[in-house]
PDB file of C-alpha atoms in Angstrom:
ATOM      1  CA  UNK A   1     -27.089  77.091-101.494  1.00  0.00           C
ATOM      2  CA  UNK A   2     -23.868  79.224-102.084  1.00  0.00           C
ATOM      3  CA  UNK A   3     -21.547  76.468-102.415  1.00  0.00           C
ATOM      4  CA  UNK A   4     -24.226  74.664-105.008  1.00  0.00           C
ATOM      5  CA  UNK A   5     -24.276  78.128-107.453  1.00  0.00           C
ATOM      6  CA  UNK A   6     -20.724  77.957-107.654  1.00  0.00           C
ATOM      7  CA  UNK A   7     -20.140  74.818-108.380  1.00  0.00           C
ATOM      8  CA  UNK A   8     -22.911  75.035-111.393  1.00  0.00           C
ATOM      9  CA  UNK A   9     -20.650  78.237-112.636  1.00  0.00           C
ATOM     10  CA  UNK A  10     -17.262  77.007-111.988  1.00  0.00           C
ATOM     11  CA  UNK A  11     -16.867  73.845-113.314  1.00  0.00           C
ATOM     12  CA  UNK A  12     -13.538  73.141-110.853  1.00  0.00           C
ATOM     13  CA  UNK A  13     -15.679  73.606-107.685  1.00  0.00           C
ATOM     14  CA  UNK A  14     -16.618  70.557-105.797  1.00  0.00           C
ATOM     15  CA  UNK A  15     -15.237  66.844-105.137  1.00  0.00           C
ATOM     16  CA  UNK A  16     -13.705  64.938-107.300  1.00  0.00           C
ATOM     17  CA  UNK A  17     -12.269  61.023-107.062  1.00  0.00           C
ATOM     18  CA  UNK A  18      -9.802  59.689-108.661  1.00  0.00           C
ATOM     19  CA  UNK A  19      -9.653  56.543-111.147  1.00  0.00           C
ATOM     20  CA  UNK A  20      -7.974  53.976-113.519  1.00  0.00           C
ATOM     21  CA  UNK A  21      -4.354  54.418-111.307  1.00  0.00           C
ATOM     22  CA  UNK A  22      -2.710  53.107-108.467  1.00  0.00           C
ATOM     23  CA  UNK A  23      -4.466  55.911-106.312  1.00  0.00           C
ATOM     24  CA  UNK A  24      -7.870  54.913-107.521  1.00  0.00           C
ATOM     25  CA  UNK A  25     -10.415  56.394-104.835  1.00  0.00           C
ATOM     26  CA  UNK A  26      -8.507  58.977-103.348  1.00  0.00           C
ATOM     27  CA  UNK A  27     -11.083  62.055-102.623  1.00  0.00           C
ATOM     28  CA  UNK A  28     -10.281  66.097-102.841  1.00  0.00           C
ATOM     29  CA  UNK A  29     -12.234  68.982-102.142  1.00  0.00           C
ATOM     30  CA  UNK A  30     -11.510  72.589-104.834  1.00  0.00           C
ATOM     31  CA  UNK A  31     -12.456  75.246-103.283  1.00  0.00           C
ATOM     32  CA  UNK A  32     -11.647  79.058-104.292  1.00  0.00           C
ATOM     33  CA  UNK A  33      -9.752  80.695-102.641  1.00  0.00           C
ATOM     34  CA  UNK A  34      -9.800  84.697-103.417  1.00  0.00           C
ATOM     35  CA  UNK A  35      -7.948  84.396-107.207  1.00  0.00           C
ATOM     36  CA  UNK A  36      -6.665  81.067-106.925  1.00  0.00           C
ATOM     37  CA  UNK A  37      -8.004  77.299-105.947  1.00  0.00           C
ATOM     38  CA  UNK A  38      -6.674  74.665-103.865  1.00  0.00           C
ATOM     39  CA  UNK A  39      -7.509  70.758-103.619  1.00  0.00           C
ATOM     40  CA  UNK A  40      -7.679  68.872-100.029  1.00  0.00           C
ATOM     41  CA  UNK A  41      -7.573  65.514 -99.706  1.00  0.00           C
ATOM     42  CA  UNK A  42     -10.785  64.025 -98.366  1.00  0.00           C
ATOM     43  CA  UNK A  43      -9.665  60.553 -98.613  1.00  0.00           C
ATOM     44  CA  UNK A  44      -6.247  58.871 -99.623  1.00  0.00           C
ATOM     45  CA  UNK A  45      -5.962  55.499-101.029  1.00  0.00           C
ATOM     46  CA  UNK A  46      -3.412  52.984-102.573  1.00  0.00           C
ATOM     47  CA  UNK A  47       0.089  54.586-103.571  1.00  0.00           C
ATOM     48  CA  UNK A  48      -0.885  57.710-102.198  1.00  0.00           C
ATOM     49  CA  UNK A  49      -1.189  56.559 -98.962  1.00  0.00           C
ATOM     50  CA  UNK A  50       1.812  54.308 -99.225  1.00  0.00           C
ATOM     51  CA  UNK A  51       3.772  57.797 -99.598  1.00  0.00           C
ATOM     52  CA  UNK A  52       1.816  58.975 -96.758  1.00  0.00           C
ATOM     53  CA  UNK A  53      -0.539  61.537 -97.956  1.00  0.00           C
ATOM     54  CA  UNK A  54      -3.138  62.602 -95.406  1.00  0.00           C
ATOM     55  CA  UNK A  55      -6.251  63.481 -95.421  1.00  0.00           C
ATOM     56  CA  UNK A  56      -6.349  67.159 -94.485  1.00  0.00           C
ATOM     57  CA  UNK A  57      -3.439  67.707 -96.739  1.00  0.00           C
ATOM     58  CA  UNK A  58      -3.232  70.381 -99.416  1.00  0.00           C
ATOM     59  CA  UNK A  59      -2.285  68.178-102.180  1.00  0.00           C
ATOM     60  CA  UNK A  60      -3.556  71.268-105.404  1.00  0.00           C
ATOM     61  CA  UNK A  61      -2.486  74.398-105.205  1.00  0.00           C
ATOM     62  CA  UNK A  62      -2.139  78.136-107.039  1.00  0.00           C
ATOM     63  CA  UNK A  63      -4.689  77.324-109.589  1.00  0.00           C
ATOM     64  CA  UNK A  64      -6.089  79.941-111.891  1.00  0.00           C
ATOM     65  CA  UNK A  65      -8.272  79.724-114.744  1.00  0.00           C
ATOM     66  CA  UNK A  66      -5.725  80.236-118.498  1.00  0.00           C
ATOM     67  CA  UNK A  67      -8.600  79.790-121.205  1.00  0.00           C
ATOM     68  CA  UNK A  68     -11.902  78.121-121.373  1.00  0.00           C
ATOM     69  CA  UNK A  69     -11.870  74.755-119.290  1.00  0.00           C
ATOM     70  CA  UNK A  70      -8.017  75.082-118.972  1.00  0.00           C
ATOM     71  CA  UNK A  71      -6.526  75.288-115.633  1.00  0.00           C
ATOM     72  CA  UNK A  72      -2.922  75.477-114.213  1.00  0.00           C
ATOM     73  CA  UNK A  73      -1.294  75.051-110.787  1.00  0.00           C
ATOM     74  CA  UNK A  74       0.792  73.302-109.154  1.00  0.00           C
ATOM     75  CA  UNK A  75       0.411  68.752-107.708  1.00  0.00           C
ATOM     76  CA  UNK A  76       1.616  67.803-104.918  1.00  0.00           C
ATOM     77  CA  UNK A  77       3.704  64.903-105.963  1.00  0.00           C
ATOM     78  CA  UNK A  78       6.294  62.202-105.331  1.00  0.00           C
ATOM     79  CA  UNK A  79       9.111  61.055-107.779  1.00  0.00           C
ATOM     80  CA  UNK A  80      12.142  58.903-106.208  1.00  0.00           C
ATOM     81  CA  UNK A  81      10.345  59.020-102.628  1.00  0.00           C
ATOM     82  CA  UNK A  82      10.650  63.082-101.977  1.00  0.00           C
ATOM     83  CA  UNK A  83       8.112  65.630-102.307  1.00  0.00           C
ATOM     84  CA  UNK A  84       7.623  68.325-104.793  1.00  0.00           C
ATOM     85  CA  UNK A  85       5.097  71.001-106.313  1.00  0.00           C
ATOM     86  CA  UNK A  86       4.959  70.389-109.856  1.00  0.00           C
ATOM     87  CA  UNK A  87       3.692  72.291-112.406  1.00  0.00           C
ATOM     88  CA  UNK A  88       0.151  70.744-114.011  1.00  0.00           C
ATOM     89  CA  UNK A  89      -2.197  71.501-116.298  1.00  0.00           C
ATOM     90  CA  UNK A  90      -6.275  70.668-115.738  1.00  0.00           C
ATOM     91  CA  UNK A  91      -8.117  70.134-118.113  1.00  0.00           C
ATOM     92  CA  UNK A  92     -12.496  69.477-117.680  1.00  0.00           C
ATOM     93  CA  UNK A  93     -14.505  67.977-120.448  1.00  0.00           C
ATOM     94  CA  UNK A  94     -18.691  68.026-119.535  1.00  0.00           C
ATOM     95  CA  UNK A  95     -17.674  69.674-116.316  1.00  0.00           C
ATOM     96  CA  UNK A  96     -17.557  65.823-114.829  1.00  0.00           C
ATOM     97  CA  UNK A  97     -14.265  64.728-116.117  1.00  0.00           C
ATOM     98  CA  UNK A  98     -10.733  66.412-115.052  1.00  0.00           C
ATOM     99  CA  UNK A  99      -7.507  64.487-116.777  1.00  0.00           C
ATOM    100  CA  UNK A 100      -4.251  66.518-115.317  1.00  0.00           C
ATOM    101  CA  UNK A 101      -1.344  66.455-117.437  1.00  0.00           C
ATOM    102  CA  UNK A 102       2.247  67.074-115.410  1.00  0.00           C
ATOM    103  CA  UNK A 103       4.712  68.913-117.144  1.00  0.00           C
ATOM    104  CA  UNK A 104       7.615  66.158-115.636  1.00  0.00           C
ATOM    105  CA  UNK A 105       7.484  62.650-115.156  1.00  0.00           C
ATOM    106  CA  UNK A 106       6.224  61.301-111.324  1.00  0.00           C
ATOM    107  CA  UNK A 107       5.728  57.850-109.729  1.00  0.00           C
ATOM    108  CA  UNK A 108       2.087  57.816-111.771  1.00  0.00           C
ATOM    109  CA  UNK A 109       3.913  59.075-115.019  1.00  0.00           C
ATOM    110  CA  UNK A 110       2.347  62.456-116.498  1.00  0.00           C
ATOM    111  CA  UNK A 111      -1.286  61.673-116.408  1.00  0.00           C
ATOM    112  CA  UNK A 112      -4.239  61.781-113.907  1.00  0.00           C
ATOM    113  CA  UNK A 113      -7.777  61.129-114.304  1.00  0.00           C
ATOM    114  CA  UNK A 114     -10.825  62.223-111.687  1.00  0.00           C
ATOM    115  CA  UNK A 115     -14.711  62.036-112.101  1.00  0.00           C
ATOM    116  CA  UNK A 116     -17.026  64.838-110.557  1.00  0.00           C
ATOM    117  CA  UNK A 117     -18.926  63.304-107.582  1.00  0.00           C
ATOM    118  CA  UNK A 118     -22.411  63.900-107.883  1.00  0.00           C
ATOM    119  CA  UNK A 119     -23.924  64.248-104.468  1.00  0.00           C
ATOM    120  CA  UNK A 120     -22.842  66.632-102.039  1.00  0.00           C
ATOM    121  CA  UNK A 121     -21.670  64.111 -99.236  1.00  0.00           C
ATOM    122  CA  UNK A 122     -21.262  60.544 -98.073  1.00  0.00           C
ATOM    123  CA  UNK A 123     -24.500  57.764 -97.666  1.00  0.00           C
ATOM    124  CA  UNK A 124     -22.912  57.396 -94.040  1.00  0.00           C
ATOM    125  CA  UNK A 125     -26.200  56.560 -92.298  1.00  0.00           C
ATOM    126  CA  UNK A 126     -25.827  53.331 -90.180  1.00  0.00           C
ATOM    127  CA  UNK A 127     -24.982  51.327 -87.006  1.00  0.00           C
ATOM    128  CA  UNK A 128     -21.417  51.711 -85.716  1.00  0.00           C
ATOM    129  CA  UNK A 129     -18.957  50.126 -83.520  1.00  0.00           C
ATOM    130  CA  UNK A 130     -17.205  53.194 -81.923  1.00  0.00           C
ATOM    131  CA  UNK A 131     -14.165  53.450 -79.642  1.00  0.00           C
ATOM    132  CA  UNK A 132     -12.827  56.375 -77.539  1.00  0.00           C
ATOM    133  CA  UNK A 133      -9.214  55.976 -77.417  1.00  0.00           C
ATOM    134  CA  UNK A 134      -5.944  58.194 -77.116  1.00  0.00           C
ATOM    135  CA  UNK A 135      -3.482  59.456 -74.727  1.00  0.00           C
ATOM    136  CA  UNK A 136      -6.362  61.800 -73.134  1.00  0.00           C
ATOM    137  CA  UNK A 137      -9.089  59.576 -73.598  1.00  0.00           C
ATOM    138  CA  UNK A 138     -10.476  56.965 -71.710  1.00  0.00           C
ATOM    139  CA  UNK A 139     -10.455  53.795 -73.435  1.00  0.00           C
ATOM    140  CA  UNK A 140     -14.499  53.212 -73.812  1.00  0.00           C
ATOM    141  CA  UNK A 141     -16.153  50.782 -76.464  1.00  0.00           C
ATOM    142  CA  UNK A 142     -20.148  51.465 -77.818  1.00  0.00           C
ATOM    143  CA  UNK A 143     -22.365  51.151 -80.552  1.00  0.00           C
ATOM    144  CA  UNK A 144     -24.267  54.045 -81.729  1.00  0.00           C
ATOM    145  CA  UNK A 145     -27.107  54.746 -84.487  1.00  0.00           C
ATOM    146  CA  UNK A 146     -26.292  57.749 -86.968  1.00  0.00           C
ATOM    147  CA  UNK A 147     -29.113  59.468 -89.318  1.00  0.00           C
ATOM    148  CA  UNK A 148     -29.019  62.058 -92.417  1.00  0.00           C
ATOM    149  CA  UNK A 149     -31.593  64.087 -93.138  1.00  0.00           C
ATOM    150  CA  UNK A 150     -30.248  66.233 -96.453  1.00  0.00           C
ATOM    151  CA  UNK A 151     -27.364  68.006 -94.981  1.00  0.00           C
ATOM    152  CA  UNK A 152     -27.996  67.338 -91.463  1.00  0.00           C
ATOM    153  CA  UNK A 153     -26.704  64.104 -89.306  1.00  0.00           C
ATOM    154  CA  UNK A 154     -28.078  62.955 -85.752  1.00  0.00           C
ATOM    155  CA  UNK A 155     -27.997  60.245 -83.400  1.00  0.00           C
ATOM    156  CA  UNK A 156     -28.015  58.199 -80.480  1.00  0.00           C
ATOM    157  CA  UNK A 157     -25.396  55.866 -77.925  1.00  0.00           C
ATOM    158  CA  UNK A 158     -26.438  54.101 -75.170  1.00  0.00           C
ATOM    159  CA  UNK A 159     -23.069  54.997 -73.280  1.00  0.00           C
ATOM    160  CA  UNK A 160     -24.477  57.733 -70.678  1.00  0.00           C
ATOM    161  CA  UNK A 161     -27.479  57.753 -72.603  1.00  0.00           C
ATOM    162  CA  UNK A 162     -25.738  60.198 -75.361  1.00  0.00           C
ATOM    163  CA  UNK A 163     -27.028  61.865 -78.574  1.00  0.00           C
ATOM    164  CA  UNK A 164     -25.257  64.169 -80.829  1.00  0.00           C
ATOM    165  CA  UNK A 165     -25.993  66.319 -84.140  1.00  0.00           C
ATOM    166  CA  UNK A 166     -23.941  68.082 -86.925  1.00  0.00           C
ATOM    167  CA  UNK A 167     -23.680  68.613 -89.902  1.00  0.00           C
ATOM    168  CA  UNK A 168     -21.578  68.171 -93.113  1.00  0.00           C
ATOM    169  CA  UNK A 169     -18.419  70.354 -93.908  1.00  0.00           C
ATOM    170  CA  UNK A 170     -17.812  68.922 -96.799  1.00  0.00           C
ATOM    171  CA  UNK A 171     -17.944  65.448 -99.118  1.00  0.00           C
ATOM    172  CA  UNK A 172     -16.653  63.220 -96.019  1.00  0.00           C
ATOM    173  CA  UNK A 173     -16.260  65.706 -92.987  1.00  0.00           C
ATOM    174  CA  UNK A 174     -19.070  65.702 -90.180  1.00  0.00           C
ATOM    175  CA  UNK A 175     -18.918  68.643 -87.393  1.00  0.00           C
ATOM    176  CA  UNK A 176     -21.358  69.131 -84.490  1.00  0.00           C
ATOM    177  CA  UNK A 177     -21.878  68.538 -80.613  1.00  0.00           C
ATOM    178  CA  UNK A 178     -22.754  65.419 -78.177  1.00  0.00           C
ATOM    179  CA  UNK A 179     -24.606  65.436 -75.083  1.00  0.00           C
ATOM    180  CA  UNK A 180     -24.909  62.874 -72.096  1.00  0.00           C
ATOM    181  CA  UNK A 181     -26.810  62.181 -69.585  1.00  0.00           C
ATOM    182  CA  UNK A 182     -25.113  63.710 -66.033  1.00  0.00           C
ATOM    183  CA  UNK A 183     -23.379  61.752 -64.398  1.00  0.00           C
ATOM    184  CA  UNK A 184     -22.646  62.397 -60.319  1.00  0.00           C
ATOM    185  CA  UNK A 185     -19.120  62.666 -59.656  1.00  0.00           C
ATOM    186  CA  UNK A 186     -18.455  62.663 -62.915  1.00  0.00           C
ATOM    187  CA  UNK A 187     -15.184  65.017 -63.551  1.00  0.00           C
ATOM    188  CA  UNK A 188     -16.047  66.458 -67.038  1.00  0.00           C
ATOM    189  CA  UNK A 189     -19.016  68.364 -68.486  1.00  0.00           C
ATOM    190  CA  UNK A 190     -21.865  66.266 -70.611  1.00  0.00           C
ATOM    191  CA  UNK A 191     -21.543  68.071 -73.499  1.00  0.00           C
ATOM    192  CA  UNK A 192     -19.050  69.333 -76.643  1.00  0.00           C
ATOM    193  CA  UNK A 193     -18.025  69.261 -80.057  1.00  0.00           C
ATOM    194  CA  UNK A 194     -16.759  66.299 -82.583  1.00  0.00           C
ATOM    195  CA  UNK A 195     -15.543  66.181 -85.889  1.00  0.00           C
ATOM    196  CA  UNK A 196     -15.441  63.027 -87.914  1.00  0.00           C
ATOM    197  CA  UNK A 197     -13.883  62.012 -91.284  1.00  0.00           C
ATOM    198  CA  UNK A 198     -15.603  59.069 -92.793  1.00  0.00           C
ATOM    199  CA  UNK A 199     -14.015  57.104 -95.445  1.00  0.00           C
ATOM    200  CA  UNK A 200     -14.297  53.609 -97.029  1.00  0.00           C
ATOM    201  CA  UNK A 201     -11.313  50.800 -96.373  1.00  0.00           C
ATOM    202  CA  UNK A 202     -11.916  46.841 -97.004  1.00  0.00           C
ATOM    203  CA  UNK A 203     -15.305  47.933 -98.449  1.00  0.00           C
ATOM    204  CA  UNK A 204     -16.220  48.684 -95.111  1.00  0.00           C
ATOM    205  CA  UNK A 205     -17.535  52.588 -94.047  1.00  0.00           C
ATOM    206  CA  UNK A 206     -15.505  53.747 -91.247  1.00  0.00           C
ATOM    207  CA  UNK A 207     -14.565  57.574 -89.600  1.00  0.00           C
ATOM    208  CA  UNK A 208     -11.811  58.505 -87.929  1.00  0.00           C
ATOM    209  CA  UNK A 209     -12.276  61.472 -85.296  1.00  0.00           C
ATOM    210  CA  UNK A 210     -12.618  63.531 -82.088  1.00  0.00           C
ATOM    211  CA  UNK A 211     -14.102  65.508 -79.569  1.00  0.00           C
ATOM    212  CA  UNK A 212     -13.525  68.016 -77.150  1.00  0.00           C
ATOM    213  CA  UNK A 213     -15.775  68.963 -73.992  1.00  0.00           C
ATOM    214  CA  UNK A 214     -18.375  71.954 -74.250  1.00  0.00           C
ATOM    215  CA  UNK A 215     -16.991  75.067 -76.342  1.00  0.00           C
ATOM    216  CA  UNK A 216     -13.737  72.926 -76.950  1.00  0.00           C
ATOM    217  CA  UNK A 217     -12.605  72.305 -80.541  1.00  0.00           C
ATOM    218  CA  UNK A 218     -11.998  68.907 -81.465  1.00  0.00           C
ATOM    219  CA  UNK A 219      -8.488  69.609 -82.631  1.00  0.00           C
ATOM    220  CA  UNK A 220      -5.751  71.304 -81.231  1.00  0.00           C
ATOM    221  CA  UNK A 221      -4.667  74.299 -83.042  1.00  0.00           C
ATOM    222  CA  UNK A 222      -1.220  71.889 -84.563  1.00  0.00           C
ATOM    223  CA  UNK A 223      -3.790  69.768 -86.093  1.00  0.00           C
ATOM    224  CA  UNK A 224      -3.727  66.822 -82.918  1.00  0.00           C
ATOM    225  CA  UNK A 225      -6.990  65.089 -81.837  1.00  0.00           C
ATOM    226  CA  UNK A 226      -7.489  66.211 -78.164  1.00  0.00           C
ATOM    227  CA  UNK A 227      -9.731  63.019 -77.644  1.00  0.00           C
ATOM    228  CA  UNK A 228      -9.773  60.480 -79.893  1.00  0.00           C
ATOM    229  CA  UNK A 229     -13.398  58.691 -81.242  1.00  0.00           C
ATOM    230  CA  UNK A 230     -13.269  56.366 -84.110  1.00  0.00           C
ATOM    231  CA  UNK A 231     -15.704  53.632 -85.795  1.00  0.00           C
ATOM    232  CA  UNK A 232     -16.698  51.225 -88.314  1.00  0.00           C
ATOM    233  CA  UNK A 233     -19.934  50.994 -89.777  1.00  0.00           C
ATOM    234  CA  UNK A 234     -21.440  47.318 -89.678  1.00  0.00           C
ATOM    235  CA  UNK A 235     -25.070  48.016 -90.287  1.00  0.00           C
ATOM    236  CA  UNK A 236     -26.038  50.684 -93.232  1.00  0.00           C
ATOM    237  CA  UNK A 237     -30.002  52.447 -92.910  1.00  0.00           C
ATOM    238  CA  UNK A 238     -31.824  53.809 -95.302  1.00  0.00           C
ATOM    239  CA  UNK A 239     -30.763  57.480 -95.949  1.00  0.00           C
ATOM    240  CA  UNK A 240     -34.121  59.686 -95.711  1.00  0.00           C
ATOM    241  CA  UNK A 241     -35.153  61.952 -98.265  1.00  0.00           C
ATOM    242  CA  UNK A 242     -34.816  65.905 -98.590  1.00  0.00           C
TER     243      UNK A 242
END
């Protein structure tokens, strides 16, 4: 409920996507943090990910309100292949449009153009094709059933007769805990934590993730997935209502 009343009184706040470039669909997340705000990428598409942004990645950053629905900060950008902060100006018309003008010339020229997303997260309910994978994971194959409820996710796998719940971070993020069914002999505990990142490639709903076993977290403190667990979605369900 927080999150919701600042969004409706900062007009920054929330998730925006990008259009009408050759990074059309790319995702990031404003927050505030203490006097300033910073964007994260929630998704990265076309040219963006050809220069190999990731998602995770702190693309805006020391943003502070000038006047009115003027912002400026600093982009995360690429001109001749290297990285650089440069200096940008935001600007939001309605609060649901945000055109950023750059103050020098990069591989997109001096312009960029994002829409407000409207909902708070992803339509990610469905059937998916998941695979454990990794260097610490055993390679395992299963389909499992996934649910939202508002804010909330659940759902089922028939590997070891598991089940899991979470619930969203943020536009795309999903964080919670799985549990199996024991297994005799088996050498790890039947329960933990996951984290997945869901995103849309091909036209296709996919998430890219992992897990760690009981009070482990997912990822390792550099960033690494401890376990990998990844899938694509190839049966969408109905979302429920709130």
């Amino acid at each position: 409920m927080l999150i919701h009343s600042l969004e409706r009184q900062d007009p920054l706040i929330g998730t925006w996507e990008r259009y009408g470039d050759g990074a059309e669909g790319t995702i990031i997340r404003v927050t505030k943090i203490k006097d300033s705000y910073e964007g994260v990428l929630e998704e990265v598409t076309g040219k963006l990910k050809l220069i190999n942004f990731k998602i995770g990645q702190k693309k805006w950053s020391q943003i502070k309100l000038d006047h009115d629905s003027i912002y400026r900060g600093k982009d995360k950008t690429s001109y001749n292949e290297t990285f650089e902060d440069v200096d940008m100006e935001i600007h939001i018309y309605s609060n649901e449009l945000l055109v950023i003008d750059h103050e020098k010339e990069t591989e997109f020229g001096r312009h960029q153009t994002w829409k407000k997303l409207k909902e708070n997260h992803r339509n990610i309910a469905g059937q998916y094709h998941t695979y454990l994978d990794g260097p610490n994971t055993t390679k395992t194959e299963f389909d499992l059933t996934l649910e939202v409820n508002g804010n909330k996710v659940s759902g089922t796998y028939k590997f070891n007769k598991g089940s899991f719940d979470g619930s969203f971070e943020s536009y795309s993020i999903v964080k919670g805990h799985w549990t199996e069914e024991k297994v005799p002999k088996r050498p790890k505990t039947n329960w933990g934590t996951y984290q997945f990142t869901f995103y849309v490639q091909n036209g296709i709903m996919k998430f890219h993730g992992s897990y760690g076993f009981e009070t482990e977290e997912p990822y390792d403190k550099e960033g690494k997935p401890r376990h990998e667990w990844n899938g694509r979605r190839f049966s969408p369900l109905v979302k429920r209502a709130n």
